[in-house]
Short mmCIF file of C-alpha atoms in Angstrom, two decimals:
data_model
loop_
_atom_site.label_atom_id
_atom_site.label_comp_id
_atom_site.label_asym_id
_atom_site.label_seq_id
_atom_site.Cartn_x
_atom_site.Cartn_y
_atom_site.Cartn_z
CA UNK L 25 0.00 0.00 0.00
CA UNK L 26 2.97 2.34 0.37
CA UNK L 27 3.12 2.69 -3.41
CA UNK L 28 -0.62 2.95 -3.89
CA UNK L 29 -0.71 6.73 -3.75
CA UNK L 30 1.97 6.99 -6.42
CA UNK L 31 0.09 4.64 -8.70
CA UNK L 32 -3.22 6.41 -8.29
CA UNK L 33 -1.69 9.81 -8.84
CA UNK L 34 -0.05 8.58 -12.03
CA UNK L 35 -2.82 6.55 -13.59
CA UNK L 36 -5.32 9.38 -13.43
CA UNK L 37 -3.00 11.73 -15.24
CA UNK L 38 -3.87 10.08 -18.54
CA UNK L 39 -3.63 12.80 -21.18
CA UNK L 40 -1.29 15.76 -21.44
CA UNK L 41 -1.85 19.14 -19.83
CA UNK L 42 -3.06 17.88 -16.46
CA UNK L 43 -3.31 20.48 -13.72
CA UNK L 44 -4.33 20.57 -10.08
CA UNK L 45 -7.79 21.91 -9.29
CA UNK L 46 -10.35 21.58 -6.57
CA UNK L 47 -13.16 19.21 -7.53
CA UNK L 48 -15.83 21.85 -7.08
CA UNK L 49 -14.13 24.01 -9.73
CA UNK L 50 -14.23 21.33 -12.42
CA UNK L 51 -16.72 22.60 -14.97
CA UNK L 52 -17.85 19.07 -15.77
CA UNK L 53 -18.21 17.87 -12.14
CA UNK L 54 -21.12 19.77 -10.56
CA UNK L 55 -22.08 19.28 -6.92
CA UNK L 56 -24.80 16.83 -7.88
CA UNK L 57 -22.48 14.65 -9.99
CA UNK L 58 -22.62 11.11 -8.60
CA UNK L 59 -18.82 10.98 -8.14
CA UNK L 60 -18.37 14.56 -6.94
CA UNK L 61 -17.36 13.61 -3.40
CA UNK L 62 -14.98 10.89 -4.59
CA UNK L 63 -13.27 13.24 -7.03
CA UNK L 64 -13.06 15.98 -4.40
CA UNK L 65 -11.54 13.58 -1.86
CA UNK L 66 -8.86 12.33 -4.26
CA UNK L 67 -8.14 15.83 -5.56
CA UNK L 68 -7.66 17.10 -2.02
CA UNK L 69 -5.21 14.28 -1.37
CA UNK L 70 -3.31 15.18 -4.57
CA UNK L 71 -4.11 11.74 -5.95
CA UNK L 72 -5.96 12.93 -9.06
CA UNK L 73 -5.86 16.03 -11.17
CA UNK L 74 -7.93 17.75 -13.79
CA UNK L 75 -6.98 19.37 -17.08
CA UNK L 76 -5.82 22.86 -17.98
CA UNK L 77 -9.28 23.80 -19.25
CA UNK L 78 -10.67 23.24 -15.71
CA UNK L 79 -12.32 19.99 -16.72
CA UNK L 80 -11.95 16.55 -15.19
CA UNK L 81 -13.27 14.51 -18.11
CA UNK L 82 -15.12 12.04 -15.89
CA UNK L 83 -16.33 10.01 -18.88
CA UNK L 84 -12.86 9.51 -20.42
CA UNK L 85 -11.95 5.82 -20.57
CA UNK L 86 -8.75 4.19 -19.32
CA UNK L 87 -6.84 1.87 -21.68
CA UNK L 88 -5.18 -1.39 -20.70
CA UNK L 89 -1.80 0.02 -21.71
CA UNK L 90 -2.24 3.12 -19.54
CA UNK L 91 -3.23 0.98 -16.58
CA UNK L 92 -0.28 -1.40 -17.06
CA UNK L 93 2.29 1.37 -17.46
CA UNK L 94 1.12 3.24 -14.39
CA UNK L 95 0.80 0.10 -12.27
CA UNK L 96 4.30 -1.15 -13.03
CA UNK L 97 5.89 2.27 -12.54
CA UNK L 98 4.02 2.86 -9.30
CA UNK L 99 4.88 -0.58 -7.94
CA UNK L 100 8.48 -0.09 -9.10
CA UNK L 101 8.51 -3.54 -10.61
CA UNK L 102 11.70 -4.47 -12.48
CA UNK L 103 11.43 -5.71 -16.07
CA UNK L 104 11.03 -9.45 -16.35
CA UNK L 105 14.30 -10.98 -17.53
CA UNK L 106 12.88 -14.24 -18.83
CA UNK L 107 9.19 -13.64 -19.57
CA UNK L 108 7.08 -16.73 -19.93
CA UNK L 109 4.26 -14.70 -21.44
CA UNK L 110 5.05 -12.84 -24.68
CA UNK L 111 1.90 -11.30 -26.16
CA UNK L 112 2.05 -11.28 -29.94
CA UNK L 113 0.80 -7.70 -30.23
CA UNK L 114 3.62 -6.28 -28.11
CA UNK L 115 6.94 -5.30 -29.63
CA UNK L 116 10.00 -3.58 -28.11
CA UNK L 117 9.36 -0.49 -30.23
CA UNK L 118 5.93 0.01 -28.70
CA UNK L 119 5.61 2.61 -25.97
CA UNK L 120 5.03 0.95 -22.63
CA UNK L 121 6.31 -2.41 -23.93
CA UNK L 122 8.37 -3.30 -20.84
CA UNK L 123 5.63 -2.29 -18.45
CA UNK L 124 2.93 -4.24 -20.29
CA UNK L 125 5.20 -7.28 -20.50
CA UNK L 126 5.89 -7.07 -16.77
CA UNK L 127 2.23 -6.61 -15.86
CA UNK L 128 1.26 -9.55 -18.05
CA UNK L 129 3.84 -11.81 -16.41
CA UNK L 130 2.77 -10.71 -12.93
CA UNK L 131 -0.72 -11.92 -13.71
CA UNK L 132 -2.42 -8.53 -13.48
CA UNK L 133 -4.10 -8.78 -16.87
CA UNK L 134 -5.88 -11.47 -18.81
CA UNK L 135 -4.06 -12.38 -22.03
CA UNK L 136 -6.56 -13.73 -24.56
CA UNK L 137 -5.28 -15.37 -27.73
CA UNK L 138 -1.77 -14.40 -26.69
CA UNK L 139 -2.66 -10.72 -27.18
CA UNK L 140 -2.44 -7.91 -24.63
CA UNK L 141 -4.77 -5.56 -26.54
CA UNK L 142 -2.95 -2.41 -25.31
CA UNK L 143 -5.43 0.12 -26.70
CA UNK L 144 -8.47 -1.74 -25.51
CA UNK L 145 -10.48 -0.07 -22.76
CA UNK L 146 -10.11 -1.35 -19.22
CA UNK L 147 -13.20 -3.27 -18.12
CA UNK L 148 -14.59 -3.67 -14.62
CA UNK L 149 -13.57 -7.32 -14.48
CA UNK L 150 -10.01 -6.46 -15.53
CA UNK L 151 -9.87 -3.64 -12.98
CA UNK L 152 -10.94 -6.14 -10.33
CA UNK L 153 -8.10 -8.41 -11.40
CA UNK L 154 -5.55 -5.56 -11.44
CA UNK L 155 -6.44 -4.41 -7.92
CA UNK L 156 -6.79 -7.89 -6.43
CA UNK L 157 -3.46 -9.11 -7.81
CA UNK L 158 -1.53 -5.88 -7.21
CA UNK L 159 -2.58 -5.46 -3.59
CA UNK L 160 -3.11 -9.04 -2.54
CA UNK L 161 -6.84 -8.80 -1.88
CA UNK L 162 -8.44 -12.14 -1.01
CA UNK L 163 -12.08 -13.11 -1.05
CA UNK L 164 -14.16 -15.59 0.89
CA UNK L 165 -16.37 -16.86 -1.90
CA UNK L 166 -19.44 -15.27 -0.32
CA UNK L 167 -20.16 -12.47 -2.79
CA UNK L 168 -22.96 -13.01 -5.28
CA UNK L 169 -23.64 -11.10 -8.49
CA UNK L 170 -26.31 -12.21 -10.93
CA UNK L 171 -24.01 -11.76 -13.92
CA UNK L 172 -20.86 -13.33 -12.40
CA UNK L 173 -21.15 -17.02 -11.60
CA UNK L 174 -18.67 -18.69 -9.30
CA UNK L 175 -17.33 -20.57 -12.31
CA UNK L 176 -16.46 -17.28 -14.01
CA UNK L 177 -12.70 -16.87 -14.39
CA UNK L 178 -12.94 -13.39 -12.88
CA UNK L 179 -15.10 -14.35 -9.91
CA UNK L 180 -12.22 -14.72 -7.46
CA UNK L 181 -10.96 -11.21 -8.26
CA UNK L 182 -14.41 -9.64 -8.12
CA UNK L 183 -15.12 -11.53 -4.90
CA UNK L 184 -11.82 -10.27 -3.48
CA UNK L 185 -12.52 -6.58 -4.07
CA UNK L 186 -16.11 -7.06 -2.88
CA UNK L 187 -14.86 -8.75 0.30
CA UNK L 188 -12.56 -5.78 0.90
CA UNK L 189 -15.29 -3.20 0.37
CA UNK L 190 -14.02 -1.87 -2.96
CA UNK L 191 -17.26 -2.66 -4.77
CA UNK L 192 -20.81 -3.69 -4.00
CA UNK L 193 -21.97 -3.96 -7.58
CA UNK L 194 -25.05 -2.33 -9.05
CA UNK L 195 -28.51 -1.92 -7.46
CA UNK L 196 -29.94 -4.58 -9.77
CA UNK L 197 -27.62 -7.18 -8.24
CA UNK L 198 -25.17 -7.26 -11.11
CA UNK L 199 -21.50 -6.39 -11.40
CA UNK L 200 -21.49 -5.64 -15.15
CA UNK L 201 -18.04 -7.15 -15.67
CA UNK L 202 -17.70 -6.15 -19.33
CA UNK L 203 -18.52 -2.48 -18.81
CA UNK L 204 -15.53 -0.19 -19.38
CA UNK L 205 -14.08 1.94 -16.60
CA UNK L 206 -13.96 5.72 -16.92
CA UNK L 207 -12.20 8.30 -14.76
CA UNK L 208 -15.20 8.96 -12.55
CA UNK L 209 -15.80 5.27 -11.93
CA UNK L 210 -12.14 4.68 -11.26
CA UNK L 211 -12.20 7.56 -8.77
CA UNK L 212 -14.98 5.78 -6.92
CA UNK L 213 -12.94 2.56 -6.83
CA UNK L 214 -9.89 4.42 -5.54
CA UNK L 215 -11.71 6.30 -2.82
CA UNK L 216 -13.02 2.99 -1.54
CA UNK L 217 -9.45 1.68 -1.43
CA UNK L 218 -8.23 4.70 0.47
CA UNK L 219 -11.12 5.39 2.83
CA UNK L 220 -10.74 2.08 4.62
CA UNK L 221 -7.88 1.15 6.94
CA UNK L 222 -5.36 -1.50 5.99
CA UNK L 223 -6.51 -3.60 8.93
CA UNK L 224 -8.25 -3.31 12.27
CA UNK L 225 -6.08 -4.08 15.28
CA UNK L 226 -7.73 -5.53 18.38
CA UNK L 227 -5.90 -4.48 21.53
CA UNK L 228 -6.16 -5.79 25.06
CA UNK L 229 -4.18 -4.12 27.84
CA UNK L 230 -2.46 -2.00 25.21
CA UNK L 231 -1.17 -4.99 23.23
CA UNK L 232 -2.35 -6.14 19.80
CA UNK L 233 -3.90 -9.58 20.20
CA UNK L 234 -5.33 -9.99 16.71
CA UNK L 235 -5.99 -8.14 13.45
CA UNK L 236 -8.95 -8.37 11.10
CA UNK L 237 -9.62 -7.04 7.62
CA UNK L 238 -13.12 -5.72 8.23
CA UNK L 239 -14.68 -3.66 10.99
CA UNK L 240 -17.48 -6.14 11.62
CA UNK L 241 -15.06 -9.03 12.07
CA UNK L 242 -12.86 -6.90 14.32
CA UNK L 243 -15.82 -6.01 16.54
CA UNK L 244 -16.89 -9.63 16.85
CA UNK L 245 -13.32 -10.58 17.75
CA UNK L 246 -13.06 -7.74 20.29
CA UNK L 247 -16.19 -8.94 22.05
CA UNK L 248 -14.32 -12.14 22.90
CA UNK L 249 -11.53 -10.18 24.61
CA UNK L 250 -12.74 -8.46 27.80
CA UNK L 251 -11.77 -4.81 28.00
CA UNK L 252 -10.46 -4.72 24.43
CA UNK L 253 -10.50 -1.91 21.87
CA UNK L 254 -10.33 -1.81 18.08
CA UNK L 255 -8.09 0.57 16.16
CA UNK L 256 -7.82 1.28 12.43
CA UNK L 257 -4.39 0.72 10.89
CA UNK L 258 -3.23 3.69 8.81
CA UNK L 259 -2.76 3.30 5.05
CA UNK L 260 -0.39 5.23 2.82
CA UNK L 261 -2.77 8.15 2.46
CA UNK L 262 -4.82 8.23 5.64
CA UNK L 263 -3.34 8.40 9.13
CA UNK L 264 -5.59 7.46 12.02
CA UNK L 265 -5.33 8.39 15.67
CA UNK L 266 -5.90 5.71 18.29
CA UNK L 267 -8.64 7.67 20.07
CA UNK L 268 -11.41 10.16 19.26
CA UNK L 269 -10.15 13.53 18.07
CA UNK L 270 -9.13 16.45 20.28
CA UNK L 271 -10.92 18.99 18.06
CA UNK L 272 -8.99 21.81 19.68
CA UNK L 273 -10.41 24.47 17.34
CA UNK L 274 -13.85 24.05 18.89
CA UNK L 275 -12.62 24.96 22.36
CA UNK L 276 -14.81 22.15 23.68
CA UNK L 277 -13.57 19.68 26.24
CA UNK L 278 -16.87 18.76 27.89
CA UNK L 279 -19.94 20.10 26.11
CA UNK L 280 -23.60 19.48 26.88
CA UNK L 281 -26.67 19.71 24.65
CA UNK L 282 -29.43 21.89 26.13
CA UNK L 283 -32.87 21.75 24.49
CA UNK L 284 -35.01 24.87 24.71
CA UNK L 285 -37.50 24.56 21.87
CA UNK L 286 -41.19 23.77 22.21
CA UNK L 287 -40.16 20.30 23.40
CA UNK L 288 -39.12 21.84 26.75
CA UNK L 289 -42.06 23.35 28.59
CA UNK L 290 -40.45 24.05 31.98
CA UNK L 291 -38.72 27.31 32.87
CA UNK L 292 -35.00 27.81 33.31
CA UNK L 293 -33.41 29.27 36.43
CA UNK L 294 -29.89 29.78 37.71
CA UNK L 295 -30.39 26.93 40.18
CA UNK L 296 -31.30 24.64 37.28
CA UNK L 297 -27.81 25.08 35.83
CA UNK L 298 -25.82 24.62 39.04
CA UNK L 299 -25.43 20.82 38.58
CA UNK L 300 -24.17 21.44 35.04
CA UNK L 301 -21.50 23.88 36.15
CA UNK L 302 -20.03 22.32 39.28
CA UNK L 303 -20.21 19.21 41.41
CA UNK L 304 -18.60 19.28 44.85
CA UNK L 305 -16.47 22.23 43.81
CA UNK L 306 -15.26 20.60 40.59
CA UNK L 307 -16.19 22.01 37.19
CA UNK L 308 -18.49 19.94 35.02
CA UNK L 309 -19.32 21.33 31.55
CA UNK L 310 -17.33 24.10 29.90
CA UNK L 311 -19.57 24.43 26.82
CA UNK L 312 -23.34 24.64 26.39
CA UNK L 313 -24.94 23.91 23.02
CA UNK L 314 -28.35 25.60 22.88
CA UNK L 315 -30.76 23.92 20.47
CA UNK L 316 -34.46 23.62 19.84
CA UNK L 317 -35.86 20.51 18.23
CA UNK L 318 -39.40 21.80 17.68
CA UNK L 319 -41.52 24.93 17.40
CA UNK L 320 -45.23 25.08 18.19
CA UNK L 321 -46.23 24.00 14.69
CA UNK L 322 -43.68 21.34 13.86
CA UNK L 323 -40.02 20.39 13.72
CA UNK L 324 -36.91 22.50 13.24
CA UNK L 325 -34.94 19.52 11.90
CA UNK L 326 -35.25 17.81 8.51
CA UNK L 327 -38.56 15.97 8.80
CA UNK L 328 -41.88 16.00 6.98
CA UNK L 329 -43.17 18.16 9.86
CA UNK L 330 -40.69 20.95 9.19
CA UNK L 331 -42.78 23.74 7.72
CA UNK L 332 -40.99 26.50 9.62
CA UNK L 333 -40.80 29.98 8.13
CA UNK L 334 -39.08 33.19 9.21
CA UNK L 335 -41.67 33.78 11.91
CA UNK L 336 -41.01 30.39 13.48
CA UNK L 337 -37.26 30.96 13.47
CA UNK L 338 -37.83 34.39 15.01
CA UNK L 339 -39.98 32.74 17.70
CA UNK L 340 -37.09 30.43 18.55
CA UNK L 341 -34.58 33.33 18.67
CA UNK L 342 -36.97 35.31 20.89
CA UNK L 343 -37.36 32.32 23.19
CA UNK L 344 -33.61 31.78 23.41
CA UNK L 345 -32.81 35.41 24.25
CA UNK L 346 -35.87 36.08 26.41
CA UNK L 347 -35.29 37.70 29.80
CA UNK L 348 -36.61 34.46 31.30
CA UNK L 349 -34.95 32.26 28.73
CA UNK L 350 -32.12 29.76 28.78
CA UNK L 351 -29.22 32.13 28.15
CA UNK L 352 -30.16 34.59 30.87
CA UNK L 353 -30.49 31.75 33.38
CA UNK L 354 -27.20 30.20 32.31
CA UNK L 355 -25.39 33.52 32.53
CA UNK L 356 -26.77 34.20 36.00
CA UNK L 357 -25.66 30.75 37.19
CA UNK L 358 -22.20 31.24 35.71
CA UNK L 359 -21.86 34.62 37.42
CA UNK L 360 -22.94 33.15 40.76
CA UNK L 361 -20.43 30.31 40.34
CA UNK L 362 -17.67 32.66 39.27
CA UNK L 363 -16.90 30.85 36.02
CA UNK L 364 -17.18 31.55 32.30
CA UNK L 365 -18.57 29.05 29.82
CA UNK L 366 -18.78 28.82 26.06
CA UNK L 367 -22.02 28.81 24.10
CA UNK L 368 -22.90 27.38 20.69
CA UNK L 369 -26.33 28.24 19.28
CA UNK L 370 -28.13 25.90 16.89
CA UNK L 371 -29.10 26.83 13.35
CA UNK L 372 -32.46 25.24 12.44
CA UNK L 373 -32.71 23.28 9.22
CA UNK L 374 -34.26 25.40 6.44
CA UNK L 375 -37.01 23.34 4.86
CA UNK L 376 -36.52 22.07 1.30
CA UNK L 377 -40.20 21.98 0.33
CA UNK L 378 -42.92 24.60 0.10
CA UNK L 379 -42.54 28.33 -0.29
CA UNK L 380 -40.69 30.26 2.41
CA UNK L 381 -42.75 32.98 4.07
CA UNK L 382 -40.86 36.11 5.15
CA UNK L 383 -41.65 38.20 8.22
CA UNK L 384 -43.72 40.56 6.07
CA UNK L 385 -45.83 37.65 4.81
CA UNK L 386 -44.26 37.53 1.37
CA UNK L 387 -43.91 34.06 -0.13
CA UNK L 388 -40.57 33.20 -1.74
CA UNK L 389 -39.88 30.18 -3.93
CA UNK L 390 -37.93 27.50 -2.10
CA UNK L 391 -34.49 27.60 -3.70
CA UNK L 392 -30.99 27.07 -2.40
CA UNK L 393 -30.47 30.83 -2.48
CA UNK L 394 -33.67 31.47 -0.51
CA UNK L 395 -32.71 28.88 2.10
CA UNK L 396 -29.23 30.35 2.40
CA UNK L 397 -30.71 33.84 2.85
CA UNK L 398 -32.88 32.47 5.65
CA UNK L 399 -29.85 31.03 7.43
CA UNK L 400 -27.89 34.26 6.99
CA UNK L 401 -30.79 36.31 8.35
CA UNK L 402 -31.01 34.02 11.36
CA UNK L 403 -27.29 34.24 12.14
CA UNK L 404 -27.39 38.01 11.83
CA UNK L 405 -30.38 38.10 14.19
CA UNK L 406 -28.63 35.86 16.73
CA UNK L 407 -25.47 37.97 16.65
CA UNK L 408 -27.45 41.20 17.13
CA UNK L 409 -29.36 39.71 20.06
CA UNK L 410 -26.14 38.44 21.59
CA UNK L 411 -24.46 41.82 21.29
CA UNK L 412 -27.43 43.53 22.91
CA UNK L 413 -27.63 41.04 25.79
CA UNK L 414 -24.07 41.70 27.03
CA UNK L 415 -23.76 38.43 28.93
CA UNK L 416 -20.99 38.77 31.50
CA UNK L 417 -19.94 35.15 31.82
CA UNK L 418 -20.92 33.61 28.49
CA UNK L 419 -18.63 33.42 25.47
CA UNK L 420 -20.35 33.06 22.10
CA UNK L 421 -18.13 30.47 20.45
CA UNK L 422 -20.11 29.54 17.37
CA UNK L 423 -22.99 27.69 15.77
CA UNK L 424 -24.33 24.15 15.86
CA UNK L 425 -25.92 22.68 12.71
CA UNK L 426 -29.13 21.17 14.03
CA UNK L 427 -29.59 18.57 11.32
CA UNK L 428 -27.77 15.34 12.06
CA UNK L 429 -26.87 14.39 8.50
CA UNK L 430 -26.02 15.99 5.15
CA UNK L 431 -27.78 14.08 2.39
CA UNK L 432 -28.63 16.32 -0.54
CA UNK L 433 -26.23 17.99 -2.95
CA UNK L 434 -27.80 21.40 -2.32
CA UNK L 435 -27.42 20.83 1.43
CA UNK L 436 -23.71 20.21 0.87
CA UNK L 437 -23.48 23.63 -0.76
CA UNK L 438 -25.66 25.21 1.92
CA UNK L 439 -23.55 23.85 4.76
CA UNK L 440 -20.29 24.72 3.01
CA UNK L 441 -21.40 28.30 2.35
CA UNK L 442 -22.75 28.63 5.90
CA UNK L 443 -19.42 27.46 7.30
CA UNK L 444 -17.57 30.06 5.26
CA UNK L 445 -19.84 32.83 6.55
CA UNK L 446 -19.45 31.64 10.14
CA UNK L 447 -15.68 31.61 9.83
CA UNK L 448 -15.72 35.12 8.38
CA UNK L 449 -17.24 36.19 11.69
CA UNK L 450 -14.48 34.38 13.62
CA UNK L 451 -16.91 31.80 14.96
CA UNK L 452 -16.76 27.99 14.94
CA UNK L 453 -19.15 25.47 13.42
CA UNK L 454 -20.01 22.01 14.79
CA UNK L 455 -22.59 19.24 14.44
CA UNK L 456 -23.44 15.82 15.89
CA UNK L 457 -24.22 13.24 13.18
CA UNK L 458 -26.33 10.25 14.13
CA UNK L 459 -25.02 6.68 14.00
CA UNK L 460 -26.32 5.97 10.49
CA UNK L 461 -25.58 9.35 8.98
CA UNK L 462 -24.61 9.82 5.34
CA UNK L 463 -21.50 11.62 4.08
CA UNK L 464 -19.95 11.68 7.55
CA UNK L 465 -16.50 11.27 6.02
CA UNK L 466 -16.91 14.68 4.36
CA UNK L 467 -17.44 16.74 7.51
CA UNK L 468 -14.16 18.59 7.22
CA UNK L 469 -14.81 19.38 3.55
CA UNK L 470 -18.10 20.96 4.54
CA UNK L 471 -16.26 23.37 6.83
CA UNK L 472 -17.23 21.99 10.23
CA UNK L 473 -14.65 22.58 12.96
CA UNK L 474 -15.92 19.63 14.93
CA UNK L 475 -18.15 16.59 14.50
CA UNK L 476 -19.43 14.52 17.43
CA UNK L 477 -20.71 11.11 16.37
CA UNK L 478 -23.74 9.77 18.22
CA UNK L 479 -23.53 6.04 19.06
CA UNK L 480 -27.35 6.04 19.56
CA UNK L 481 -27.07 3.23 22.10
CA UNK L 482 -28.83 4.89 25.02
CA UNK L 483 -32.27 3.33 24.53
CA UNK L 484 -32.92 0.46 26.90
CA UNK L 485 -34.13 -1.85 24.12
CA UNK L 486 -31.17 -1.36 21.75
CA UNK L 487 -29.71 -4.75 20.72
CA UNK L 488 -25.96 -5.46 21.00
CA UNK L 489 -25.02 -2.22 22.81
CA UNK L 490 -21.36 -3.20 23.18
CA UNK L 491 -20.97 -3.87 19.46
CA UNK L 492 -22.61 -0.51 18.69
CA UNK L 493 -20.29 1.32 21.06
CA UNK L 494 -17.25 -0.37 19.54
CA UNK L 495 -18.44 0.69 16.10
CA UNK L 496 -18.98 4.31 17.12
CA UNK L 497 -15.53 4.65 18.63
CA UNK L 498 -13.93 2.99 15.60
CA UNK L 499 -15.81 5.34 13.26
CA UNK L 500 -14.66 8.32 15.33
CA UNK L 501 -11.04 7.22 14.85
CA UNK L 502 -11.49 6.64 11.12
CA UNK L 503 -13.36 9.89 10.52
CA UNK L 504 -11.27 11.96 12.95
CA UNK L 505 -14.27 13.04 14.99
CA UNK L 506 -15.36 13.39 18.57
CA UNK L 507 -18.08 11.41 20.32
CA UNK L 508 -21.45 12.29 21.83
CA UNK L 509 -22.01 10.47 25.12
CA UNK L 510 -25.69 9.79 25.74
CA UNK L 511 -28.19 9.14 28.48
CA UNK L 512 -31.97 9.25 28.30
CA UNK L 513 -34.15 11.38 30.57
CA UNK L 514 -34.94 8.60 33.00
CA UNK L 515 -37.70 8.93 35.57
CA UNK L 516 -36.99 7.66 39.11
CA UNK L 517 -38.57 4.27 38.39
CA UNK L 518 -36.44 3.85 35.22
CA UNK L 519 -33.05 4.84 36.57
CA UNK L 520 -32.15 1.40 37.90
CA UNK L 521 -32.49 -0.02 34.38
CA UNK L 522 -30.81 2.96 32.76
CA UNK L 523 -27.77 3.11 35.02
CA UNK L 524 -25.95 0.03 33.62
CA UNK L 525 -26.41 1.37 30.10
CA UNK L 526 -24.86 4.73 31.01
CA UNK L 527 -22.00 3.13 32.92
CA UNK L 528 -21.29 1.03 29.82
CA UNK L 529 -20.95 4.26 27.81
CA UNK L 530 -18.43 5.58 30.31
CA UNK L 531 -16.51 2.31 30.37
CA UNK L 532 -16.07 2.40 26.60
CA UNK L 533 -15.22 6.09 26.70
CA UNK L 534 -12.38 5.30 29.11
CA UNK L 535 -11.19 2.33 27.08
CA UNK L 536 -10.97 4.41 23.94
CA UNK L 537 -9.30 7.40 25.57
CA UNK L 538 -12.15 9.89 25.23
CA UNK L 539 -11.47 11.46 28.62
CA UNK L 540 -9.64 14.75 28.17
CA UNK L 541 -10.33 14.88 24.42
CA UNK L 542 -13.51 16.60 23.18
CA UNK L 543 -17.06 15.38 23.75
CA UNK L 544 -20.68 16.41 23.70
CA UNK L 545 -23.21 15.02 26.15
CA UNK L 546 -26.78 14.25 25.17
CA UNK L 547 -28.96 14.13 28.30
CA UNK L 548 -32.49 14.34 26.99
CA UNK L 549 -33.88 17.65 28.18
CA UNK L 550 -32.76 17.82 31.80
CA UNK L 551 -31.11 14.59 32.96
CA UNK L 552 -28.10 16.28 34.61
CA UNK L 553 -30.50 18.47 36.59
CA UNK L 554 -32.26 15.30 37.76
CA UNK L 555 -28.94 13.65 38.58
CA UNK L 556 -28.41 16.06 41.46
CA UNK L 557 -31.43 14.59 43.19
CA UNK L 558 -32.32 11.49 45.16
CA UNK L 559 -32.02 8.11 43.35
CA UNK L 560 -29.60 9.47 40.75
CA UNK L 561 -26.43 9.74 42.84
CA UNK L 562 -24.61 6.85 41.16
CA UNK L 563 -24.87 8.20 37.61
CA UNK L 564 -24.06 11.78 38.68
CA UNK L 565 -21.03 10.59 40.62
CA UNK L 566 -19.85 8.53 37.65
CA UNK L 567 -20.35 11.45 35.25
CA UNK L 568 -18.50 13.90 37.49
CA UNK L 569 -15.61 11.50 37.92
CA UNK L 570 -15.31 11.00 34.16
CA UNK L 571 -15.46 14.70 33.28
CA UNK L 572 -12.74 15.47 35.80
#
């Protein structure tokens, strides 16, 4: 794998006049192009390049000769001295002769009728063979494609790259082995090679006890070793830390999510926040993320019930900055405790359907520009309210993207543009993706300063909680993110069942070195407040010990 980057950088430079360019500037790779993210990833890593006319030529095909030449040069394979395979259509005067001869004798390509077919396009089945042979991928014989029988000569190669997560075939259940490979498709193959670790190391007491090729196998193995952890092994392009990220730019060590939308009907007071600020003289949370999940007429997140307009967003801003609202109460508590804390304020998700109604009642067509204007208006409103409030002991650190995933191409642009605007104001931008989120690997590209993955294991009826926690902490290492610890808002009669679940969270957080890094804490609407009361002492004690 050490030579993989060199190979990939070379093979995608097919054609003269190649030049570096960011994927989003390629005139033929718009944001909604199916391989946009793959091309952007590889461009950012200096693996692929575009052309001098600012195009990428995603549909341009790769020839067998080009693939052979680049593979042999990248792998630094010496010419074969006594070749046993001598394709009849290769001659010493032909460009790339030595490389094609070497590739043929290494078994990378199929030689039919003793011909290499140098100018023939590379097919998907041949690409499978090239990758499987070059990088030693092995299969298990479990993959199944309707157009590739197990008796097919290419099955073992296709099975090998499928086993290693390089391909999953097409939605119709086929692999389409004879289809030619273009630059966009090859980019997708390459990103899959690079985005996964070389191996997963299972450690017990700090020592590697076993390695596995896939995350699922590694987790199952780890469950057999008490107290073990799983760590991704870095490849030639991606370097992984052995714990969740520090995320120093966010300024967050221990952050807590505080809900203040229509979902929270109680009032806030300075006494409410005392358990969040200190426990027995020791500081608890240094950062408070203020977010509202609902307004009186629906949701502020991306759901079918999100029909929020400017008036609804204004209602939430009014509620947040009210004289009896959450920020005033938090500031008063911080003053009384003699400590300063950071604040992030959530940005609601601007709906994608229906017209957007302005404060003056005017209806505006729902476009990306209109949604972006709504977000910009909201941030300007929040900043003005903050400036007017003059909180003594609160520091406005930045914004929290309320939605827990980024799915749509226009949302990618919206989030990216929002991040740029936030950074222009010297603020930070964070979010907390859920366990099954899409495009999580792109969070840094979108401009987020921090991402805090939710394991979503806090429900009492969740199956295999230990496996889910392992997976979340592995994903955090692979994606370079933080973690959201979670506990539900348990009533007194539920706490005995909920306590073991929460203690399991903390155990895994310790195992994986989360303490002292950067975390968010989901606690329903007021669980920490409840913890400082009778029947909750054990969980509050455990939380305080972990945070300190």
